[in-house]
Amino acid sequence: MLNTQYLPIRSKLIMIIMTATVSAIFLLCTVFITYEYVTYRDRLSEEFSTTAQIIADRSTAALIFDDKTQIEENIGSLRLHKMVQLACVYNESHELLARYSPVKLTCPLKVNRYLNDFEDDYFHMTQPILIDHIEEGKLYIRVSLAQMHSHFTTYLLASLAFAFLAAAVVYLLSSLLQRLISSPLLMLKYSVDQISRQKDYSLRAIKDSNDEVGDLVDAVNNMVTTIESQNRTITQYAERLEDQVAY
């Protein structure tokens, strides 16, 4: 726990403002990054689910006639998606019919019927190929998440840059705005020090505001007025006593 006992009031005010602001900025950035991460994954999953459904629908006739060339052409359309690293088509016996892989990957021997998972650095999904509502094959797609990771690295760096910039602006503003509170208090402290050193109770602190600080200035001035009145009474009484002794 930071010991603030000996910190000047300026530093305390700036610290309070900065703590609240930085916490709010951190929370806001966390919410935005989390939202972007979740929505990006959802968009990716939805995009390839739609693409896989289209390819599966186009491959039903080729599957019926065992037209591997047509199936290869169908999955070859995935070359438009640079993130796709592997696509495989199987028949109902889990035999490999066609493969597309720009990075020369090998198709797995068997894939789950329902697969829609983010695992490690890849997104894996399968799409059943239905003929008369009966599964006669399946399409498997593996998507690299390198682009997603690059996107979030950029997003994170941009968020950090925004956070530091916002914190710097808040620091400059708080350094100026803290004077609204610290300046009247410092002026009051200066006035009290002057009264204490000079023993001159005719001096008064200057009131600049009508808030709690202004009420404090009034209270100090009233206290000084009371002390001045008491000192005047004591002085007068002492003078009368001296006169009586002299006579």
Coordinates of N, CA and C in Angstrom, one line a residue:
M1 N 0.8 -1.2 0.0 CA 0.0 0.0 0.0 C 0.9 1.2 0.0
L2 N 0.6 2.1 -0.9 CA 1.4 3.4 -1.1 C 1.1 4.3 0.1
N3 N 2.2 4.7 0.8 CA 2.1 5.7 1.9 C 1.9 7.1 1.3
T4 N 0.7 7.6 1.5 CA 0.4 9.0 1.0 C 0.5 10.0 2.0
Q5 N 0.9 9.7 3.2 CA 0.9 10.6 4.3 C 1.6 11.9 4.1
Y6 N 2.8 11.8 3.4 CA 3.6 12.9 3.2 C 3.6 13.5 1.8
L7 N 2.7 13.0 1.0 CA 2.5 13.5 -0.3 C 1.8 14.9 -0.3
P8 N 2.3 15.8 -1.2 CA 1.6 17.1 -1.3 C 0.2 16.9 -1.8
I9 N -0.7 17.8 -1.5 CA -2.1 17.6 -1.9 C -2.2 17.6 -3.5
R10 N -1.3 18.4 -4.2 CA -1.3 18.3 -5.6 C -1.2 16.9 -6.1
S11 N -0.2 16.2 -5.5 CA 0.2 14.8 -6.0 C -1.0 13.9 -5.6
K12 N -1.6 14.1 -4.5 CA -2.7 13.2 -4.1 C -3.9 13.4 -5.1
L13 N -4.2 14.6 -5.4 CA -5.3 14.9 -6.3 C -5.0 14.2 -7.7
I14 N -3.8 14.4 -8.2 CA -3.5 13.9 -9.5 C -3.5 12.3 -9.4
M15 N -3.0 11.8 -8.3 CA -3.0 10.3 -8.2 C -4.4 9.8 -8.2
I16 N -5.3 10.5 -7.5 CA -6.7 10.0 -7.4 C -7.4 10.0 -8.8
I17 N -7.2 11.1 -9.5 CA -7.7 11.3 -10.9 C -7.1 10.2 -11.8
M18 N -5.8 10.1 -11.8 CA -5.2 9.1 -12.7 C -5.6 7.7 -12.4
T19 N -5.7 7.3 -11.1 CA -6.1 6.0 -10.7 C -7.4 5.6 -11.3
A20 N -8.4 6.5 -11.1 CA -9.8 6.3 -11.6 C -9.8 6.2 -13.1
T21 N -9.1 7.1 -13.7 CA -9.1 7.2 -15.2 C -8.4 6.0 -15.8
V22 N -7.2 5.7 -15.3 CA -6.5 4.5 -15.9 C -7.3 3.2 -15.7
S23 N -7.9 3.1 -14.5 CA -8.7 1.9 -14.3 C -9.9 1.8 -15.3
A24 N -10.5 3.0 -15.5 CA -11.7 3.0 -16.5 C -11.2 2.7 -17.9
I25 N -10.0 3.2 -18.3 CA -9.5 3.0 -19.6 C -9.1 1.5 -19.8
F26 N -8.5 0.9 -18.7 CA -8.1 -0.5 -18.8 C -9.3 -1.4 -18.9
L27 N -10.4 -1.1 -18.2 CA -11.6 -1.8 -18.2 C -12.3 -1.7 -19.6
L28 N -12.3 -0.5 -20.2 CA -12.9 -0.2 -21.5 C -12.1 -1.0 -22.6
C29 N -10.8 -0.9 -22.5 CA -10.0 -1.6 -23.5 C -10.2 -3.1 -23.4
T30 N -10.3 -3.6 -22.2 CA -10.5 -5.1 -22.0 C -11.8 -5.5 -22.6
V31 N -12.8 -4.7 -22.4 CA -14.2 -5.0 -22.9 C -14.1 -5.0 -24.5
F32 N -13.5 -4.0 -25.0 CA -13.4 -3.9 -26.5 C -12.6 -5.0 -27.1
I33 N -11.5 -5.4 -26.5 CA -10.7 -6.5 -27.0 C -11.4 -7.8 -26.9
T34 N -12.0 -8.0 -25.8 CA -12.8 -9.3 -25.6 C -13.9 -9.4 -26.6
Y35 N -14.6 -8.3 -26.8 CA -15.7 -8.3 -27.8 C -15.2 -8.5 -29.2
E36 N -14.1 -7.9 -29.5 CA -13.6 -8.0 -30.9 C -13.1 -9.5 -31.1
Y37 N -12.5 -10.1 -30.0 CA -12.0 -11.5 -30.1 C -13.2 -12.4 -30.3
V38 N -14.3 -12.3 -29.5 CA -15.4 -13.2 -29.7 C -16.1 -13.0 -31.0
T39 N -16.4 -11.7 -31.4 CA -17.1 -11.5 -32.7 C -16.2 -12.0 -33.9
Y40 N -14.9 -11.8 -33.8 CA -14.0 -12.2 -34.9 C -14.1 -13.7 -35.1
R41 N -14.1 -14.5 -34.0 CA -14.2 -15.9 -34.0 C -15.6 -16.3 -34.6
D42 N -16.6 -15.6 -34.1 CA -18.0 -16.0 -34.6 C -18.1 -15.7 -36.1
R43 N -17.5 -14.6 -36.6 CA -17.6 -14.3 -38.0 C -16.8 -15.3 -38.8
L44 N -15.6 -15.7 -38.3 CA -14.8 -16.7 -39.0 C -15.6 -18.0 -39.1
S45 N -16.2 -18.5 -38.0 CA -16.9 -19.7 -38.0 C -18.1 -19.6 -38.9
E46 N -18.8 -18.5 -38.9 CA -20.0 -18.4 -39.7 C -19.6 -18.3 -41.2
E47 N -18.5 -17.6 -41.5 CA -18.1 -17.5 -42.9 C -17.7 -18.9 -43.5
F48 N -17.0 -19.7 -42.7 CA -16.6 -21.0 -43.3 C -17.7 -22.0 -43.2
S49 N -18.6 -21.8 -42.3 CA -19.7 -22.7 -42.2 C -20.6 -22.5 -43.5
T50 N -20.8 -21.3 -43.9 CA -21.5 -21.0 -45.1 C -20.8 -21.5 -46.3
T51 N -19.5 -21.3 -46.4 CA -18.7 -21.7 -47.5 C -18.7 -23.3 -47.6
A52 N -18.6 -23.9 -46.5 CA -18.6 -25.4 -46.5 C -19.9 -25.9 -46.9
Q53 N -21.0 -25.3 -46.5 CA -22.3 -25.7 -46.9 C -22.5 -25.6 -48.4
I54 N -22.0 -24.5 -49.0 CA -22.1 -24.3 -50.5 C -21.3 -25.4 -51.2
I55 N -20.1 -25.7 -50.7 CA -19.2 -26.7 -51.4 C -19.9 -28.1 -51.2
A56 N -20.5 -28.4 -50.0 CA -21.1 -29.7 -49.8 C -22.3 -29.8 -50.7
D57 N -23.1 -28.8 -50.9 CA -24.3 -28.9 -51.8 C -23.8 -29.1 -53.2
R58 N -22.7 -28.4 -53.6 CA -22.3 -28.6 -55.0 C -21.6 -29.9 -55.3
S59 N -21.3 -30.7 -54.2 CA -20.5 -31.9 -54.3 C -21.4 -33.1 -54.3
T60 N -22.7 -33.0 -54.1 CA -23.6 -34.1 -53.9 C -23.6 -35.0 -55.2
A61 N -23.8 -34.3 -56.4 CA -23.9 -35.0 -57.6 C -22.6 -35.7 -57.9
A62 N -21.4 -35.0 -57.7 CA -20.1 -35.6 -57.9 C -19.9 -36.8 -57.0
L63 N -20.5 -36.7 -55.8 CA -20.3 -37.9 -54.9 C -21.1 -39.1 -55.3
I64 N -22.3 -38.8 -55.9 CA -23.1 -39.9 -56.4 C -22.4 -40.6 -57.5
F65 N -21.8 -39.9 -58.4 CA -21.2 -40.5 -59.6 C -19.7 -40.7 -59.4
D66 N -19.2 -40.5 -58.1 CA -17.8 -40.7 -57.8 C -16.9 -39.9 -58.7
D67 N -17.3 -38.7 -59.0 CA -16.5 -37.8 -59.9 C -15.5 -37.0 -59.0
K68 N -14.3 -37.6 -58.8 CA -13.3 -37.0 -58.0 C -12.8 -35.7 -58.6
T69 N -12.7 -35.6 -59.9 CA -12.2 -34.4 -60.5 C -13.1 -33.2 -60.1
Q70 N -14.4 -33.4 -60.2 CA -15.4 -32.3 -59.9 C -15.3 -32.0 -58.4
I71 N -15.1 -33.0 -57.6 CA -15.0 -32.7 -56.1 C -13.7 -31.9 -55.9
E72 N -12.6 -32.3 -56.6 CA -11.4 -31.5 -56.4 C -11.6 -30.0 -56.9
E73 N -12.3 -29.9 -57.9 CA -12.6 -28.5 -58.4 C -13.4 -27.7 -57.4
N74 N -14.3 -28.4 -56.8 CA -15.2 -27.8 -55.8 C -14.4 -27.3 -54.6
I75 N -13.6 -28.1 -54.0 CA -12.8 -27.7 -52.8 C -11.6 -26.8 -53.2
G76 N -11.3 -26.9 -54.5 CA -10.2 -26.0 -55.0 C -10.6 -24.5 -55.0
S77 N -11.9 -24.3 -54.9 CA -12.4 -22.9 -54.8 C -12.0 -22.2 -53.5
L78 N -11.6 -23.1 -52.5 CA -11.1 -22.5 -51.3 C -9.8 -21.8 -51.4
R79 N -9.2 -21.8 -52.5 CA -7.9 -21.1 -52.7 C -8.2 -19.6 -52.6
L80 N -9.4 -19.2 -52.7 CA -9.7 -17.7 -52.6 C -9.6 -17.3 -51.1
H81 N -9.7 -18.3 -50.2 CA -9.5 -18.0 -48.8 C -8.1 -18.4 -48.4
K82 N -7.3 -17.4 -48.2 CA -5.8 -17.6 -48.0 C -5.6 -18.3 -46.7
M83 N -6.5 -18.2 -45.8 CA -6.3 -18.8 -44.5 C -6.5 -20.3 -44.5
V84 N -7.1 -20.9 -45.5 CA -7.4 -22.3 -45.6 C -6.1 -23.1 -45.9
Q85 N -5.7 -24.0 -45.0 CA -4.5 -24.8 -45.2 C -4.8 -26.2 -45.6
L86 N -6.0 -26.7 -45.4 CA -6.3 -28.0 -45.7 C -7.8 -28.2 -45.9
A87 N -8.2 -29.0 -46.9 CA -9.6 -29.3 -47.1 C -9.7 -30.7 -47.7
C88 N -10.5 -31.5 -47.1 CA -10.6 -33.0 -47.5 C -12.1 -33.4 -47.6
V89 N -12.3 -34.2 -48.6 CA -13.7 -34.8 -48.8 C -13.6 -36.3 -48.6
Y90 N -14.5 -36.8 -47.8 CA -14.6 -38.3 -47.5 C -15.9 -38.8 -48.0
N91 N -16.0 -40.1 -48.3 CA -17.3 -40.7 -48.6 C -17.8 -41.3 -47.3
E92 N -18.9 -42.0 -47.3 CA -19.6 -42.6 -46.1 C -18.7 -43.6 -45.4
S93 N -17.7 -44.2 -46.2 CA -16.8 -45.2 -45.6 C -15.5 -44.6 -45.0
H94 N -15.5 -43.2 -45.0 CA -14.3 -42.5 -44.5 C -13.1 -42.6 -45.4
E95 N -13.4 -42.9 -46.7 CA -12.3 -43.0 -47.6 C -12.1 -41.6 -48.2
L96 N -10.8 -41.2 -48.4 CA -10.5 -39.9 -48.9 C -10.8 -39.9 -50.4
L97 N -11.6 -38.9 -50.8 CA -11.9 -38.7 -52.2 C -11.1 -37.6 -52.9
A98 N -10.9 -36.5 -52.2 CA -10.2 -35.3 -52.7 C -9.5 -34.5 -51.6
R99 N -8.5 -33.8 -52.0 CA -7.7 -33.1 -51.0 C -7.3 -31.8 -51.7
Y100 N -7.3 -30.7 -50.9 CA -6.8 -29.4 -51.3 C -5.9 -28.9 -50.1
S101 N -4.6 -28.6 -50.4 CA -3.7 -28.1 -49.4 C -2.6 -27.3 -50.1
P102 N -2.7 -26.0 -50.0 CA -1.6 -25.1 -50.6 C -0.3 -25.3 -49.8
V103 N -0.3 -25.9 -48.6 CA 1.0 -26.1 -47.9 C 1.3 -27.6 -47.8
K104 N 0.7 -28.4 -48.6 CA 1.0 -29.8 -48.7 C 0.8 -30.6 -47.4
L105 N -0.3 -30.4 -46.8 CA -0.6 -31.1 -45.5 C -1.3 -32.4 -45.9
T106 N -1.3 -33.3 -44.9 CA -1.9 -34.6 -45.1 C -3.3 -34.7 -44.4
C107 N -4.3 -35.2 -45.1 CA -5.6 -35.3 -44.5 C -5.6 -36.3 -43.3
P108 N -6.4 -36.0 -42.3 CA -6.5 -37.0 -41.2 C -7.2 -38.2 -41.7
L109 N -6.9 -39.4 -41.1 CA -7.5 -40.6 -41.5 C -9.0 -40.6 -41.2
K110 N -9.4 -40.0 -40.1 CA -10.8 -39.9 -39.8 C -11.1 -38.6 -39.0
V111 N -12.3 -38.1 -39.3 CA -12.7 -36.8 -38.7 C -14.0 -37.0 -38.0
N112 N -14.3 -36.2 -37.0 CA -15.6 -36.3 -36.3 C -16.7 -35.8 -37.3
R113 N -17.9 -36.3 -37.0 CA -19.0 -35.8 -37.9 C -19.3 -34.4 -37.6
Y114 N -19.4 -34.0 -36.4 CA -19.6 -32.6 -36.1 C -18.4 -31.9 -35.4
L115 N -17.7 -31.1 -36.2 CA -16.5 -30.5 -35.7 C -16.6 -29.0 -36.0
N116 N -16.4 -28.2 -35.0 CA -16.4 -26.7 -35.2 C -15.7 -26.2 -34.0
D117 N -14.3 -26.3 -34.0 CA -13.5 -26.1 -32.9 C -12.3 -25.2 -33.2
F118 N -12.0 -24.3 -32.3 CA -10.7 -23.5 -32.3 C -9.7 -24.3 -31.4
E119 N -8.7 -24.7 -32.0 CA -7.7 -25.5 -31.3 C -6.3 -25.1 -31.7
D120 N -5.5 -24.7 -30.7 CA -4.2 -24.2 -30.9 C -4.2 -23.1 -31.9
D121 N -3.5 -23.3 -33.1 CA -3.4 -22.2 -34.1 C -4.3 -22.5 -35.3
Y122 N -5.3 -23.3 -35.1 CA -6.2 -23.7 -36.2 C -7.7 -23.7 -35.8
F123 N -8.5 -23.5 -36.9 CA -9.9 -23.7 -36.7 C -10.3 -24.9 -37.5
H124 N -10.9 -25.9 -36.9 CA -11.3 -27.1 -37.6 C -12.8 -27.2 -37.7
M125 N -13.3 -27.7 -38.8 CA -14.7 -27.8 -39.0 C -15.0 -28.9 -40.0
T126 N -16.2 -29.6 -39.8 CA -16.6 -30.6 -40.8 C -18.1 -30.2 -41.2
Q127 N -18.4 -30.6 -42.4 CA -19.7 -30.3 -43.0 C -20.2 -31.6 -43.7
P128 N -21.3 -32.2 -43.1 CA -21.8 -33.4 -43.8 C -22.3 -33.1 -45.2
I129 N -22.1 -34.1 -46.1 CA -22.6 -34.0 -47.5 C -23.8 -34.9 -47.5
L130 N -25.0 -34.3 -47.7 CA -26.2 -35.0 -47.6 C -26.8 -35.3 -48.9
I131 N -27.4 -36.5 -49.1 CA -28.1 -36.8 -50.3 C -29.4 -37.4 -49.8
D132 N -30.5 -36.7 -50.1 CA -31.9 -37.1 -49.6 C -31.8 -37.2 -48.1
H133 N -31.2 -36.2 -47.5 CA -31.1 -36.1 -46.0 C -30.3 -37.2 -45.3
I134 N -29.6 -38.0 -46.1 CA -28.7 -39.0 -45.6 C -27.3 -38.6 -45.8
E135 N -26.5 -38.8 -44.8 CA -25.1 -38.4 -44.9 C -24.3 -39.5 -45.8
E136 N -23.8 -39.0 -46.9 CA -23.1 -39.9 -47.8 C -21.6 -39.5 -47.9
G137 N -21.2 -38.5 -47.1 CA -19.8 -38.0 -47.1 C -19.7 -36.8 -46.2
K138 N -18.4 -36.3 -46.1 CA -18.2 -35.2 -45.3 C -17.1 -34.3 -45.8
L139 N -17.1 -33.1 -45.5 CA -16.1 -32.1 -45.9 C -15.4 -31.6 -44.6
Y140 N -14.0 -31.7 -44.7 CA -13.2 -31.3 -43.5 C -12.4 -30.1 -44.0
I141 N -12.4 -29.0 -43.2 CA -11.6 -27.8 -43.5 C -10.8 -27.4 -42.3
R142 N -9.5 -27.1 -42.5 CA -8.6 -26.6 -41.5 C -8.2 -25.2 -41.9
V143 N -8.4 -24.2 -41.0 CA -8.1 -22.8 -41.3 C -7.0 -22.4 -40.3
S144 N -6.0 -21.7 -40.8 CA -4.9 -21.2 -40.0 C -5.4 -19.9 -39.3
L145 N -5.1 -19.7 -38.1 CA -5.5 -18.5 -37.3 C -4.4 -17.5 -37.2
A146 N -3.3 -17.7 -38.1 CA -2.2 -16.7 -38.0 C -2.7 -15.3 -38.3
Q147 N -3.6 -15.2 -39.3 CA -4.2 -13.8 -39.6 C -5.0 -13.3 -38.5
M148 N -5.7 -14.1 -37.8 CA -6.5 -13.6 -36.6 C -5.5 -13.2 -35.5
H149 N -4.5 -13.9 -35.3 CA -3.5 -13.5 -34.3 C -2.8 -12.2 -34.6
S150 N -2.5 -12.1 -35.9 CA -1.9 -10.8 -36.4 C -2.8 -9.6 -36.2
H151 N -4.1 -9.9 -36.5 CA -5.1 -8.9 -36.3 C -5.2 -8.4 -34.9
F152 N -5.2 -9.4 -33.9 CA -5.4 -9.0 -32.5 C -4.1 -8.4 -32.0
T153 N -2.9 -8.8 -32.5 CA -1.7 -8.1 -32.1 C -1.8 -6.7 -32.4
T154 N -2.2 -6.4 -33.7 CA -2.3 -5.0 -34.1 C -3.4 -4.3 -33.3
Y155 N -4.5 -4.9 -33.0 CA -5.6 -4.3 -32.2 C -5.1 -4.1 -30.8
L156 N -4.4 -5.0 -30.2 CA -3.9 -4.8 -28.9 C -2.9 -3.7 -28.8
L157 N -2.0 -3.6 -29.8 CA -1.0 -2.5 -29.8 C -1.7 -1.1 -29.9
A158 N -2.7 -1.1 -30.8 CA -3.5 0.1 -31.0 C -4.2 0.5 -29.7
S159 N -4.7 -0.5 -29.0 CA -5.4 -0.2 -27.7 C -4.5 0.3 -26.7
L160 N -3.3 -0.3 -26.6 CA -2.3 0.2 -25.7 C -1.8 1.6 -26.0
A161 N -1.7 1.9 -27.3 CA -1.3 3.3 -27.7 C -2.4 4.3 -27.3
F162 N -3.6 3.9 -27.6 CA -4.7 4.7 -27.2 C -4.8 5.0 -25.7
A163 N -4.5 3.9 -24.9 CA -4.5 4.0 -23.4 C -3.4 4.9 -22.9
F164 N -2.2 4.8 -23.5 CA -1.1 5.7 -23.1 C -1.4 7.1 -23.5
L165 N -1.9 7.3 -24.6 CA -2.3 8.7 -25.1 C -3.3 9.3 -24.2
A166 N -4.4 8.5 -23.9 CA -5.5 9.0 -23.1 C -4.9 9.3 -21.7
A167 N -4.1 8.4 -21.1 CA -3.5 8.7 -19.8 C -2.7 9.9 -19.8
A168 N -1.9 10.2 -20.9 CA -1.1 11.4 -20.9 C -2.0 12.6 -20.9
V169 N -3.0 12.6 -21.7 CA -3.9 13.7 -21.8 C -4.6 14.0 -20.4
V170 N -5.0 12.9 -19.8 CA -5.7 13.0 -18.5 C -4.7 13.6 -17.5
Y171 N -3.4 13.1 -17.5 CA -2.4 13.7 -16.6 C -2.2 15.2 -16.8
L172 N -2.2 15.6 -18.0 CA -2.0 17.1 -18.3 C -3.2 17.8 -17.8
L173 N -4.4 17.3 -18.0 CA -5.6 18.0 -17.6 C -5.7 18.0 -16.1
S174 N -5.4 16.8 -15.4 CA -5.5 16.8 -14.0 C -4.5 17.7 -13.3
S175 N -3.3 17.8 -14.0 CA -2.3 18.7 -13.4 C -2.8 20.2 -13.4
L176 N -3.7 20.5 -14.4 CA -4.2 21.9 -14.4 C -5.5 22.0 -13.5
L177 N -6.3 21.0 -13.6 CA -7.6 21.1 -12.9 C -7.5 20.9 -11.4
Q178 N -6.4 20.2 -10.9 CA -6.2 20.1 -9.5 C -6.0 21.4 -8.8
R179 N -5.6 22.4 -9.5 CA -5.4 23.7 -8.9 C -6.7 24.3 -8.4
L180 N -7.8 23.9 -8.9 CA -9.1 24.4 -8.5 C -9.3 24.1 -7.0
I181 N -8.7 23.0 -6.5 CA -8.8 22.6 -5.1 C -7.5 23.0 -4.4
S182 N -6.4 22.7 -5.0 CA -5.1 22.8 -4.2 C -4.8 24.3 -4.0
S183 N -5.0 25.2 -5.1 CA -4.6 26.6 -4.9 C -5.3 27.3 -3.8
P184 N -6.6 27.2 -3.6 CA -7.2 27.9 -2.4 C -6.7 27.3 -1.1
L185 N -6.4 26.0 -1.0 CA -5.9 25.4 0.2 C -4.5 25.9 0.5
L186 N -3.7 26.0 -0.6 CA -2.3 26.5 -0.4 C -2.3 28.0 0.0
M187 N -3.2 28.8 -0.6 CA -3.3 30.2 -0.2 C -3.8 30.3 1.3
L188 N -4.7 29.4 1.7 CA -5.1 29.4 3.1 C -3.9 29.1 4.0
K189 N -3.2 28.1 3.6 CA -2.0 27.7 4.4 C -1.0 28.8 4.5
Y190 N -0.8 29.5 3.4 CA 0.1 30.7 3.4 C -0.4 31.8 4.3
S191 N -1.7 32.0 4.3 CA -2.2 33.1 5.2 C -2.1 32.7 6.6
V192 N -2.4 31.5 7.0 CA -2.2 31.0 8.3 C -0.8 31.1 8.8
D193 N 0.1 30.7 7.9 CA 1.6 30.8 8.3 C 2.0 32.2 8.5
Q194 N 1.5 33.2 7.7 CA 1.8 34.6 7.9 C 1.3 35.1 9.2
I195 N 0.0 34.7 9.6 CA -0.6 35.1 10.9 C 0.2 34.6 12.0
S196 N 0.6 33.3 11.9 CA 1.4 32.6 12.9 C 2.8 33.2 13.1
R197 N 3.5 33.6 12.0 CA 4.8 34.1 12.2 C 4.8 35.6 12.7
Q198 N 3.9 36.3 12.1 CA 3.9 37.8 12.4 C 3.1 38.1 13.7
K199 N 2.3 37.2 14.1 CA 1.4 37.4 15.3 C 0.5 38.6 15.0
D200 N 0.1 38.7 13.8 CA -0.8 39.8 13.4 C -2.1 39.2 13.0
Y201 N -3.0 39.4 14.0 CA -4.4 38.8 13.9 C -5.3 39.7 13.1
S202 N -4.8 40.8 12.6 CA -5.7 41.6 11.7 C -5.7 41.1 10.3
L203 N -4.7 40.2 10.0 CA -4.7 39.6 8.6 C -5.8 38.6 8.4
R204 N -6.3 38.5 7.2 CA -7.3 37.5 6.8 C -7.0 36.8 5.6
A205 N -7.5 35.5 5.5 CA -7.3 34.7 4.3 C -8.3 35.2 3.3
I206 N -7.9 35.0 2.0 CA -8.7 35.5 0.9 C -9.6 34.3 0.5
K207 N -10.9 34.6 0.3 CA -11.9 33.6 -0.1 C -12.2 33.8 -1.6
D208 N -11.9 32.7 -2.3 CA -12.1 32.7 -3.8 C -13.2 31.9 -4.2
S209 N -13.9 31.1 -3.4 CA -15.0 30.2 -3.8 C -16.0 30.1 -2.7
N210 N -17.2 29.6 -3.1 CA -18.3 29.5 -2.2 C -18.6 28.0 -1.9
D211 N -17.6 27.1 -2.1 CA -17.7 25.7 -1.8 C -17.2 25.4 -0.4
E212 N -16.9 24.1 -0.2 CA -16.4 23.7 1.1 C -15.1 24.4 1.5
V213 N -14.2 24.6 0.5 CA -13.0 25.3 0.7 C -13.3 26.7 1.2
G214 N -14.2 27.4 0.5 CA -14.6 28.7 0.9 C -15.2 28.7 2.4
D215 N -15.9 27.7 2.7 CA -16.4 27.6 4.1 C -15.3 27.4 5.1
L216 N -14.3 26.7 4.7 CA -13.1 26.5 5.5 C -12.4 27.9 5.7
V217 N -12.3 28.7 4.7 CA -11.6 30.0 4.8 C -12.4 30.9 5.7
D218 N -13.8 30.8 5.6 CA -14.6 31.6 6.6 C -14.4 31.2 8.0
A219 N -14.3 29.8 8.2 CA -14.1 29.3 9.6 C -12.8 29.8 10.1
V220 N -11.7 29.8 9.3 CA -10.4 30.2 9.8 C -10.4 31.7 10.1
N221 N -11.0 32.5 9.2 CA -11.1 33.9 9.4 C -11.9 34.3 10.7
N222 N -13.0 33.5 10.9 CA -13.8 33.7 12.1 C -13.0 33.4 13.4
M223 N -12.2 32.3 13.3 CA -11.3 31.9 14.4 C -10.3 33.0 14.7
V224 N -9.7 33.6 13.6 CA -8.7 34.6 13.8 C -9.3 35.9 14.3
T225 N -10.6 36.2 13.9 CA -11.3 37.3 14.5 C -11.6 37.1 16.0
T226 N -11.9 35.9 16.3 CA -12.2 35.7 17.8 C -10.9 35.8 18.6
I227 N -9.8 35.3 18.0 CA -8.5 35.4 18.7 C -8.1 36.9 18.8
E228 N -8.3 37.7 17.7 CA -8.0 39.1 17.7 C -8.8 39.8 18.8
S229 N -10.1 39.5 18.9 CA -11.0 40.1 19.9 C -10.6 39.8 21.3
Q230 N -10.2 38.5 21.5 CA -9.8 38.1 22.8 C -8.4 38.8 23.2
N231 N -7.5 38.9 22.2 CA -6.3 39.5 22.5 C -6.5 41.0 22.8
R232 N -7.4 41.7 22.1 CA -7.7 43.1 22.4 C -8.3 43.3 23.8
T233 N -9.2 42.3 24.2 CA -9.8 42.4 25.5 C -8.7 42.2 26.6
I234 N -7.8 41.2 26.3 CA -6.8 41.0 27.3 C -5.8 42.2 27.4
T235 N -5.5 42.8 26.3 CA -4.6 43.9 26.3 C -5.3 45.1 27.0
Q236 N -6.5 45.3 26.7 CA -7.2 46.4 27.4 C -7.3 46.2 28.9
Y237 N -7.6 44.9 29.3 CA -7.6 44.6 30.7 C -6.3 44.8 31.4
A238 N -5.2 44.4 30.7 CA -3.9 44.6 31.2 C -3.5 46.0 31.4
E239 N -3.9 46.9 30.4 CA -3.6 48.3 30.5 C -4.4 48.9 31.7
R240 N -5.6 48.5 31.9 CA -6.4 49.1 33.0 C -5.7 48.7 34.3
L241 N -5.3 47.4 34.3 CA -4.7 46.9 35.6 C -3.4 47.7 35.9
E242 N -2.6 48.0 34.8 CA -1.4 48.7 35.0 C -1.7 50.1 35.5
D243 N -2.7 50.8 35.0 CA -3.1 52.1 35.4 C -3.5 52.1 36.9
Q244 N -4.3 51.1 37.3 CA -4.7 51.0 38.7 C -3.5 50.8 39.6
V245 N -2.6 50.0 39.2 CA -1.4 49.8 40.0 C -0.5 51.1 40.1
A246 N -0.5 51.8 39.0 CA 0.3 53.1 39.0 C -0.3 54.1 40.0
Y247 N -1.6 54.1 40.1 CA -2.3 55.0 41.0 C -2.3 54.5 42.4

